[in-house]
PDB file of C-alpha atoms in Angstrom:
ATOM      1  CA  MET A 353       0.000   0.000   0.000  1.00 70.00           C
ATOM      2  CA  THR A 354       1.333   3.408  -0.962  1.00 75.00           C
ATOM      3  CA  THR A 355       1.871   5.850   1.861  1.00 92.00           C
ATOM      4  CA  SER A 356       3.051   9.461   1.874  1.00 95.00           C
ATOM      5  CA  ARG A 357       5.556  11.507   3.832  1.00 97.00           C
ATOM      6  CA  ARG A 358       6.311  15.229   4.044  1.00 97.00           C
ATOM      7  CA  ILE A 359       9.983  16.051   3.541  1.00 98.00           C
ATOM      8  CA  ALA A 360      11.472  19.494   4.143  1.00 98.00           C
ATOM      9  CA  VAL A 361      14.709  20.561   2.449  1.00 98.00           C
ATOM     10  CA  VAL A 362      16.579  23.511   3.983  1.00 98.00           C
ATOM     11  CA  SER A 363      19.375  25.114   1.959  1.00 98.00           C
ATOM     12  CA  ALA A 364      21.499  27.850   3.533  1.00 97.00           C
ATOM     13  CA  GLY A 365      23.453  28.844   0.431  1.00 95.00           C
ATOM     14  CA  LEU A 366      24.123  32.552   0.065  1.00 93.00           C
ATOM     15  CA  ARG A 367      24.351  32.758  -3.716  1.00 90.00           C
ATOM     16  CA  GLN A 368      22.063  31.749  -6.522  1.00 87.00           C
ATOM     17  CA  PRO A 369      22.893  29.267  -7.853  1.00 88.00           C
ATOM     18  CA  SER A 370      25.016  27.779  -5.087  1.00 93.00           C
ATOM     19  CA  SER A 371      26.811  24.500  -4.511  1.00 95.00           C
ATOM     20  CA  THR A 372      24.839  24.250  -1.261  1.00 96.00           C
ATOM     21  CA  ARG A 373      21.514  24.244  -3.123  1.00 97.00           C
ATOM     22  CA  LEU A 374      22.976  21.839  -5.682  1.00 96.00           C
ATOM     23  CA  LEU A 375      23.876  19.367  -2.937  1.00 97.00           C
ATOM     24  CA  ALA A 376      20.464  19.816  -1.311  1.00 98.00           C
ATOM     25  CA  ASP A 377      18.778  19.003  -4.632  1.00 97.00           C
ATOM     26  CA  ARG A 378      21.012  15.971  -5.150  1.00 97.00           C
ATOM     27  CA  LEU A 379      20.169  14.649  -1.691  1.00 98.00           C
ATOM     28  CA  ALA A 380      16.450  15.274  -2.227  1.00 98.00           C
ATOM     29  CA  ASP A 381      16.489  13.506  -5.612  1.00 98.00           C
ATOM     30  CA  ALA A 382      18.346  10.502  -4.209  1.00 98.00           C
ATOM     31  CA  ALA A 383      15.972  10.304  -1.250  1.00 98.00           C
ATOM     32  CA  GLY A 384      13.019  10.552  -3.626  1.00 97.00           C
ATOM     33  CA  ARG A 385      14.243   7.477  -5.515  1.00 97.00           C
ATOM     34  CA  GLN A 386      14.672   5.588  -2.266  1.00 97.00           C
ATOM     35  CA  PHE A 387      11.150   6.498  -1.142  1.00 97.00           C
ATOM     36  CA  ALA A 388       9.725   5.483  -4.537  1.00 96.00           C
ATOM     37  CA  ALA A 389      11.377   2.074  -4.185  1.00 96.00           C
ATOM     38  CA  ARG A 390       9.482   1.703  -0.911  1.00 95.00           C
ATOM     39  CA  ASP A 391       6.124   2.812  -2.404  1.00 95.00           C
ATOM     40  CA  VAL A 392       6.198   6.037  -0.426  1.00 96.00           C
ATOM     41  CA  ASP A 393       4.938   9.229  -2.048  1.00 96.00           C
ATOM     42  CA  VAL A 394       6.834  12.378  -1.091  1.00 96.00           C
ATOM     43  CA  ASP A 395       5.487  15.875  -0.531  1.00 96.00           C
ATOM     44  CA  LEU A 396       8.712  17.865  -0.914  1.00 97.00           C
ATOM     45  CA  ARG A 397       8.988  21.391   0.469  1.00 97.00           C
ATOM     46  CA  VAL A 398      12.156  23.404  -0.178  1.00 97.00           C
ATOM     47  CA  VAL A 399      13.166  26.289   2.095  1.00 98.00           C
ATOM     48  CA  GLU A 400      15.847  28.575   0.617  1.00 97.00           C
ATOM     49  CA  LEU A 401      17.081  30.532   3.620  1.00 97.00           C
ATOM     50  CA  ARG A 402      18.622  33.379   1.598  1.00 96.00           C
ATOM     51  CA  GLU A 403      15.065  34.393   0.691  1.00 96.00           C
ATOM     52  CA  HIS A 404      14.276  34.861   4.385  1.00 97.00           C
ATOM     53  CA  ALA A 405      17.529  36.489   5.547  1.00 97.00           C
ATOM     54  CA  HIS A 406      16.026  39.925   6.303  1.00 97.00           C
ATOM     55  CA  ASP A 407      12.932  38.405   7.898  1.00 97.00           C
ATOM     56  CA  LEU A 408      15.110  36.273  10.169  1.00 97.00           C
ATOM     57  CA  THR A 409      16.925  39.367  11.437  1.00 96.00           C
ATOM     58  CA  ASN A 410      13.630  41.166  11.989  1.00 96.00           C
ATOM     59  CA  HIS A 411      12.288  38.141  13.845  1.00 96.00           C
ATOM     60  CA  LEU A 412      15.281  38.137  16.196  1.00 94.00           C
ATOM     61  CA  LEU A 413      14.767  41.833  16.938  1.00 94.00           C
ATOM     62  CA  SER A 414      10.976  41.902  17.175  1.00 92.00           C
ATOM     63  CA  GLY A 415      10.118  38.374  18.264  1.00 90.00           C
ATOM     64  CA  PHE A 416       7.548  38.017  15.487  1.00 92.00           C
ATOM     65  CA  PRO A 417       8.037  36.188  12.174  1.00 94.00           C
ATOM     66  CA  SER A 418       6.764  37.504   8.870  1.00 96.00           C
ATOM     67  CA  ALA A 419       4.074  35.499   7.087  1.00 96.00           C
ATOM     68  CA  SER A 420       6.564  33.975   4.642  1.00 97.00           C
ATOM     69  CA  LEU A 421       9.038  33.070   7.392  1.00 97.00           C
ATOM     70  CA  GLU A 422       6.257  31.540   9.446  1.00 96.00           C
ATOM     71  CA  GLN A 423       5.341  29.359   6.465  1.00 97.00           C
ATOM     72  CA  ALA A 424       8.980  28.284   6.075  1.00 97.00           C
ATOM     73  CA  ILE A 425       9.217  27.364   9.760  1.00 97.00           C
ATOM     74  CA  GLU A 426       5.940  25.457   9.546  1.00 97.00           C
ATOM     75  CA  ALA A 427       7.174  23.530   6.490  1.00 97.00           C
ATOM     76  CA  VAL A 428      10.113  22.306   8.568  1.00 97.00           C
ATOM     77  CA  THR A 429       8.371  21.643  11.876  1.00 97.00           C
ATOM     78  CA  THR A 430       5.467  19.715  10.309  1.00 96.00           C
ATOM     79  CA  ALA A 431       7.678  17.536   8.100  1.00 98.00           C
ATOM     80  CA  ASP A 432       8.218  13.818   8.622  1.00 98.00           C
ATOM     81  CA  GLY A 433      11.881  14.199   7.754  1.00 98.00           C
ATOM     82  CA  LEU A 434      14.407  16.977   7.169  1.00 98.00           C
ATOM     83  CA  ILE A 435      17.268  17.320   4.691  1.00 98.00           C
ATOM     84  CA  THR A 436      19.416  20.309   5.594  1.00 98.00           C
ATOM     85  CA  VAL A 437      22.587  21.676   3.982  1.00 98.00           C
ATOM     86  CA  SER A 438      24.853  24.546   5.012  1.00 98.00           C
ATOM     87  CA  PRO A 439      28.047  26.036   3.634  1.00 97.00           C
ATOM     88  CA  ILE A 440      30.948  25.787   6.062  1.00 96.00           C
ATOM     89  CA  PHE A 441      32.497  29.080   7.170  1.00 94.00           C
ATOM     90  CA  THR A 442      35.325  29.266   9.746  1.00 90.00           C
ATOM     91  CA  ALA A 443      34.958  25.596  10.698  1.00 90.00           C
ATOM     92  CA  SER A 444      31.205  25.756  11.351  1.00 95.00           C
ATOM     93  CA  TYR A 445      27.789  26.194   9.753  1.00 96.00           C
ATOM     94  CA  SER A 446      26.830  29.615   8.430  1.00 96.00           C
ATOM     95  CA  GLY A 447      25.249  32.304  10.583  1.00 96.00           C
ATOM     96  CA  LEU A 448      22.142  32.226   8.380  1.00 97.00           C
ATOM     97  CA  PHE A 449      21.758  28.500   9.017  1.00 98.00           C
ATOM     98  CA  LYS A 450      22.124  28.910  12.786  1.00 97.00           C
ATOM     99  CA  THR A 451      19.769  31.883  12.903  1.00 97.00           C
ATOM    100  CA  PHE A 452      16.983  29.883  11.267  1.00 97.00           C
ATOM    101  CA  PHE A 453      17.220  27.052  13.771  1.00 97.00           C
ATOM    102  CA  ASP A 454      17.474  29.594  16.599  1.00 96.00           C
ATOM    103  CA  VAL A 455      13.934  30.745  15.816  1.00 95.00           C
ATOM    104  CA  VAL A 456      12.516  27.218  15.537  1.00 95.00           C
ATOM    105  CA  GLU A 457      10.898  26.066  18.780  1.00 93.00           C
ATOM    106  CA  ALA A 458      13.324  23.958  20.811  1.00 88.00           C
ATOM    107  CA  ASP A 459      11.163  20.809  20.803  1.00 93.00           C
ATOM    108  CA  ALA A 460       9.816  21.151  17.257  1.00 96.00           C
ATOM    109  CA  LEU A 461      12.322  18.680  15.780  1.00 97.00           C
ATOM    110  CA  ASP A 462      12.041  16.147  18.595  1.00 96.00           C
ATOM    111  CA  GLY A 463      12.289  12.668  17.042  1.00 96.00           C
ATOM    112  CA  MET A 464      12.517  13.936  13.460  1.00 97.00           C
ATOM    113  CA  PRO A 465      14.869  12.051  11.091  1.00 98.00           C
ATOM    114  CA  VAL A 466      17.507  14.403   9.655  1.00 98.00           C
ATOM    115  CA  LEU A 467      19.983  13.999   6.792  1.00 98.00           C
ATOM    116  CA  LEU A 468      22.881  16.446   7.043  1.00 98.00           C
ATOM    117  CA  GLY A 469      24.880  17.949   4.196  1.00 98.00           C
ATOM    118  CA  ALA A 470      27.546  20.629   3.929  1.00 97.00           C
ATOM    119  CA  THR A 471      29.693  22.299   1.283  1.00 97.00           C
ATOM    120  CA  GLY A 472      33.065  23.982   1.426  1.00 94.00           C
ATOM    121  CA  GLY A 473      36.317  24.605  -0.344  1.00 88.00           C
ATOM    122  CA  THR A 474      38.504  21.796   0.963  1.00 86.00           C
ATOM    123  CA  GLU A 475      37.969  18.348   2.437  1.00 88.00           C
ATOM    124  CA  ARG A 476      39.249  19.318   5.891  1.00 86.00           C
ATOM    125  CA  HIS A 477      36.114  21.371   6.475  1.00 88.00           C
ATOM    126  CA  SER A 478      34.096  18.142   6.428  1.00 93.00           C
ATOM    127  CA  LEU A 479      34.885  17.793  10.144  1.00 93.00           C
ATOM    128  CA  ALA A 480      32.337  20.547  10.793  1.00 95.00           C
ATOM    129  CA  LEU A 481      29.575  18.057  10.044  1.00 96.00           C
ATOM    130  CA  GLU A 482      30.543  16.025  13.097  1.00 96.00           C
ATOM    131  CA  HIS A 483      31.731  18.682  15.550  1.00 96.00           C
ATOM    132  CA  ALA A 484      29.172  21.412  14.725  1.00 97.00           C
ATOM    133  CA  MET A 485      26.133  20.294  12.748  1.00 97.00           C
ATOM    134  CA  ARG A 486      25.488  16.879  14.277  1.00 97.00           C
ATOM    135  CA  PRO A 487      25.696  18.181  17.883  1.00 97.00           C
ATOM    136  CA  LEU A 488      23.237  20.971  17.026  1.00 97.00           C
ATOM    137  CA  PHE A 489      20.554  18.529  15.896  1.00 98.00           C
ATOM    138  CA  THR A 490      21.331  16.124  18.708  1.00 97.00           C
ATOM    139  CA  TYR A 491      20.656  19.012  21.095  1.00 97.00           C
ATOM    140  CA  LEU A 492      17.323  19.554  19.311  1.00 96.00           C
ATOM    141  CA  HIS A 493      16.536  15.845  19.896  1.00 97.00           C
ATOM    142  CA  ALA A 494      16.373  15.068  16.183  1.00 97.00           C
ATOM    143  CA  ILE A 495      17.481  11.648  14.909  1.00 97.00           C
ATOM    144  CA  VAL A 496      20.440  12.237  12.599  1.00 98.00           C
ATOM    145  CA  VAL A 497      21.248   9.438  10.134  1.00 98.00           C
ATOM    146  CA  PRO A 498      24.784   7.980  10.384  1.00 97.00           C
ATOM    147  CA  THR A 499      25.988   9.234   7.005  1.00 97.00           C
ATOM    148  CA  ALA A 500      26.458  12.986   6.655  1.00 97.00           C
ATOM    149  CA  VAL A 501      27.399  14.236   3.184  1.00 97.00           C
ATOM    150  CA  TYR A 502      30.129  16.780   2.551  1.00 97.00           C
ATOM    151  CA  ALA A 503      30.926  18.183  -0.907  1.00 95.00           C
ATOM    152  CA  ALA A 504      34.234  19.969  -1.457  1.00 93.00           C
ATOM    153  CA  THR A 505      35.122  21.906  -4.591  1.00 90.00           C
ATOM    154  CA  SER A 506      37.152  18.931  -5.824  1.00 89.00           C
ATOM    155  CA  ASP A 507      34.088  16.667  -5.537  1.00 89.00           C
ATOM    156  CA  TRP A 508      32.213  18.718  -8.117  1.00 87.00           C
ATOM    157  CA  GLY A 509      35.209  18.582 -10.429  1.00 78.00           C
ATOM    158  CA  ALA A 510      35.285  14.799 -10.167  1.00 75.00           C
ATOM    159  CA  GLU A 511      31.545  14.683 -10.868  1.00 70.00           C
ATOM    160  CA  ASN A 512      32.054  16.575 -14.115  1.00 66.00           C
ATOM    161  CA  ALA A 513      35.036  14.510 -15.275  1.00 62.00           C
ATOM    162  CA  GLY A 514      33.103  11.380 -16.276  1.00 58.00           C
ATOM    163  CA  ASP A 515      34.851   8.315 -17.673  1.00 51.00           C
ATOM    164  CA  GLY A 516      36.263   9.947 -20.812  1.00 50.00           C
ATOM    165  CA  ASP A 517      33.656   8.336 -23.051  1.00 51.00           C
ATOM    166  CA  GLY A 518      30.708  10.461 -21.993  1.00 49.00           C
ATOM    167  CA  GLY A 519      29.616   7.982 -19.338  1.00 50.00           C
ATOM    168  CA  ALA A 520      29.022   8.721 -15.684  1.00 55.00           C
ATOM    169  CA  VAL A 521      31.329   7.156 -13.117  1.00 57.00           C
ATOM    170  CA  PRO A 522      30.074   6.839  -9.531  1.00 61.00           C
ATOM    171  CA  THR A 523      32.253   9.126  -7.433  1.00 83.00           C
ATOM    172  CA  GLY A 524      32.838   9.271  -3.718  1.00 91.00           C
ATOM    173  CA  LEU A 525      30.289  12.081  -3.493  1.00 94.00           C
ATOM    174  CA  THR A 526      27.683  10.075  -5.412  1.00 95.00           C
ATOM    175  CA  ARG A 527      28.194   7.065  -3.163  1.00 95.00           C
ATOM    176  CA  ARG A 528      27.886   9.190  -0.027  1.00 96.00           C
ATOM    177  CA  ILE A 529      24.704  10.799  -1.334  1.00 97.00           C
ATOM    178  CA  GLU A 530      23.145   7.435  -2.142  1.00 97.00           C
ATOM    179  CA  ARG A 531      24.127   5.923   1.212  1.00 98.00           C
ATOM    180  CA  GLY A 532      22.823   8.889   3.196  1.00 98.00           C
ATOM    181  CA  ALA A 533      19.592   8.982   1.183  1.00 98.00           C
ATOM    182  CA  ARG A 534      19.045   5.257   1.757  1.00 98.00           C
ATOM    183  CA  GLU A 535      19.540   5.584   5.506  1.00 98.00           C
ATOM    184  CA  PHE A 536      17.235   8.602   5.610  1.00 98.00           C
ATOM    185  CA  ALA A 537      14.457   6.955   3.580  1.00 98.00           C
ATOM    186  CA  GLU A 538      14.619   3.812   5.705  1.00 97.00           C
ATOM    187  CA  LEU A 539      14.334   5.796   8.917  1.00 97.00           C
ATOM    188  CA  VAL A 540      11.469   8.004   7.704  1.00 97.00           C
ATOM    189  CA  SER A 541       9.556   5.129   6.069  1.00 96.00           C
ATOM    190  CA  ASP A 542       9.754   2.933   9.171  1.00 93.00           C
ATOM    191  CA  ARG A 543       8.208   5.626  11.364  1.00 92.00           C
ATOM    192  CA  GLU A 544       4.609   6.761  11.502  1.00 90.00           C
ATOM    193  CA  PRO A 545       3.890  10.185   9.949  1.00 92.00           C
ATOM    194  CA  ARG A 546       4.320  12.988  12.447  1.00 83.00           C
ATOM    195  CA  GLN A 547       1.117  14.491  13.767  1.00 75.00           C
ATOM    196  CA  ALA A 548       0.830  18.246  13.858  1.00 60.00           C
ATOM    197  CA  ALA A 549       0.485  19.558  17.378  1.00 54.00           C
ATOM    198  CA  ASP A 550      -3.022  20.707  18.242  1.00 49.00           C
ATOM    199  CA  PRO A 551      -2.779  23.883  20.367  1.00 45.00           C
ATOM    200  CA  PHE A 552      -6.318  23.241  21.657  1.00 47.00           C
ATOM    201  CA  ALA A 553      -5.697  19.607  22.665  1.00 52.00           C
ATOM    202  CA  VAL A 554      -4.422  20.706  26.089  1.00 52.00           C
ATOM    203  CA  PRO A 555      -5.846  24.196  26.600  1.00 59.00           C
ATOM    204  CA  THR A 556      -4.129  26.645  28.897  1.00 59.00           C
ATOM    205  CA  PRO A 557      -6.106  26.998  32.152  1.00 67.00           C
ATOM    206  CA  PHE A 558      -8.054  30.249  32.365  1.00 62.00           C
ATOM    207  CA  GLU A 559      -6.409  31.113  35.690  1.00 69.00           C
ATOM    208  CA  GLN A 560      -2.970  30.881  34.030  1.00 63.00           C
ATOM    209  CA  LEU A 561      -4.076  33.150  31.211  1.00 56.00           C
ATOM    210  CA  LEU A 562      -5.236  35.733  33.759  1.00 64.00           C
ATOM    211  CA  ALA A 563      -1.942  35.485  35.654  1.00 65.00           C
ATOM    212  CA  GLU A 564       0.056  36.133  32.484  1.00 58.00           C
ATOM    213  CA  ASN A 565      -1.810  39.382  31.747  1.00 53.00           C
TER     214      ASN A 565
END
């Protein structure tokens, strides 16, 4: 029986186009194939953080999100799984990436499967996936799949090289993408769809409302 899952893709690239968005798309496509093999339909929602950069700053200062930012946050917090990719700056995720997850409620990602990706200039920056990004989502109580995918500049060059006869040769990046996507699809498919929280399910007592005003 075919089932469906909501998947959010967050890209924190600063340029358009960006290698960060390219990796996010590659991860989403690979995950889509894995879900299809499991008879799972995917409702894919892409959040490009650069489009919300000014609104994120305003939200930090005012405490209130704009309508478009609120929709982006909702797309992430109501998803059954999250694919998220950040460029690596100074051995960590970008400020834009961190700012977005700063304004997401602390328990909103509790139990959510997450596939991590990152981009950067050299391979040594891949360590940021394990010492910066993975701890962030562990703190948020998300379930991060074992394989995190890093793409250095040299990885894209290898992708474009081919086999000399016009054929595609699986590269290290391709293999990492496929492995991470498989782990992610397995984890999401084996879990029940997340239920959106009902703010009226446990109403705030009237006495508490009076005390807060």
